[in-house]
Amino acid sequence: MNALLYVTTVLIWGTTWIAIKLQLGDVPAPVSIAWRFWLAAAVLLLILVVTRKPVWPPRRAWRYLVAQGTALFCCNFLCFYYASAHVPSGLVAVVFSTAPVWNAINGRLFLGRPIRGMVMGGAALGLAGIGLLFLPQMAGHWNDGNMLAGLALALLGTLCFSAGNLLSSRMQALGLTPWLTNTWAMFIGAAILTLGALALGMPFRFEPTTQYVGSLLYLAIPGSVIGFTAYLLLVGRMGPDRAAYCTVLFPVVALTVSSVYEDYRWSAAAFAGLALVIAGNLLAFLPAKTKTPAAVGTASARS
């Protein structure tokens, strides 16, 4: 089940960039993101009703839901969208690929989870690999005056993503499933985006074109209903640090698709980067070493 959830998340989120590109146009980004999560939340609510699962969270969960909706389904997306306007997509991918590190650190600080050395080592290899994959896109942009602001936004978006991961892990520890929590957190995120867009005078429009509607449906249902639910289930089953290693594989899938549809050319550095990403994955998911009964007995005898 873990492998299925992991592969599902990577394949879906590694291809959502195509739909996001198709949505760029006359509709402001916050409005498009709001449409996405209004629709995704409605579908999730329908699933809960049809399957006769609880549809109303307990009172103790609402503070976590508001925080998750704000961090994961609002600020996270806004930060990365506006960061991409100033920073090459390769650098944005590198920053986002630090999510396993932040999840491990924040999990230690706020949840008391131990930091696994192999996960951190795998994240370091993966980050180096992503850097090599996107090296051509990074060249010539280091002296751009807007780079620092864009990188700061990308880092803030990654921290918001990490916060959403930990909040989901906390709610799952309370016995709440991502099917329920995602429904209401997405409603909350969509409401914040809608109110913010209206307050800023953004036109709350909708494009009734095949391209816009098709991309919206893909982002809302596979990208949000399936993708976020599969990922956050993985967070509950494996822990935020290991689950977040998906973020290192998203760019690999995206570049693979790009080589077919956008004529992306694989260089020697890109192949080396891919090898590092694969090595990092293997290292991050090696089972933790456990003491054998003999070793435990020896240690007890010495103490």
Short mmCIF file of N, CA, C and O in Angstrom, two decimals, residues 291 294-303:
data_model
loop_
_atom_site.label_atom_id
_atom_site.label_comp_id
_atom_site.label_asym_id
_atom_site.label_seq_id
_atom_site.Cartn_x
_atom_site.Cartn_y
_atom_site.Cartn_z
N LYS A 291 18.39 -3.33 16.89
CA LYS A 291 19.32 -4.16 17.65
C LYS A 291 18.82 -5.58 17.74
O LYS A 291 17.64 -5.83 17.95
N ALA A 294 20.64 -10.56 20.81
CA ALA A 294 21.95 -10.82 21.38
C ALA A 294 22.65 -9.52 21.74
O ALA A 294 23.28 -9.38 22.79
N ALA A 295 22.52 -8.53 20.81
CA ALA A 295 23.17 -7.25 21.05
C ALA A 295 22.57 -6.55 22.25
O ALA A 295 23.24 -5.94 23.06
N VAL A 296 21.22 -6.66 22.35
CA VAL A 296 20.55 -6.03 23.49
C VAL A 296 20.98 -6.67 24.79
O VAL A 296 21.26 -6.02 25.79
N GLY A 297 21.10 -8.03 24.78
CA GLY A 297 21.53 -8.74 25.99
C GLY A 297 22.94 -8.37 26.39
O GLY A 297 23.25 -8.18 27.57
N THR A 298 23.83 -8.23 25.40
CA THR A 298 25.21 -7.85 25.68
C THR A 298 25.28 -6.47 26.28
O THR A 298 26.00 -6.21 27.23
N ALA A 299 24.46 -5.55 25.67
CA ALA A 299 24.47 -4.19 26.18
C ALA A 299 23.95 -4.13 27.60
O ALA A 299 24.46 -3.38 28.44
N SER A 300 22.94 -4.95 27.91
CA SER A 300 22.38 -4.96 29.26
C SER A 300 23.40 -5.50 30.26
O SER A 300 23.51 -5.03 31.39
N ALA A 301 24.16 -6.52 29.82
CA ALA A 301 25.15 -7.12 30.71
C ALA A 301 26.26 -6.14 31.05
O ALA A 301 26.82 -6.16 32.13
N ARG A 302 26.58 -5.26 30.06
CA ARG A 302 27.68 -4.30 30.29
C ARG A 302 27.24 -3.15 31.17
O ARG A 302 28.06 -2.44 31.72
N SER A 303 25.93 -2.89 31.20
CA SER A 303 25.46 -1.72 31.96
C SER A 303 25.37 -2.01 33.46
O SER A 303 25.44 -3.14 33.89
#
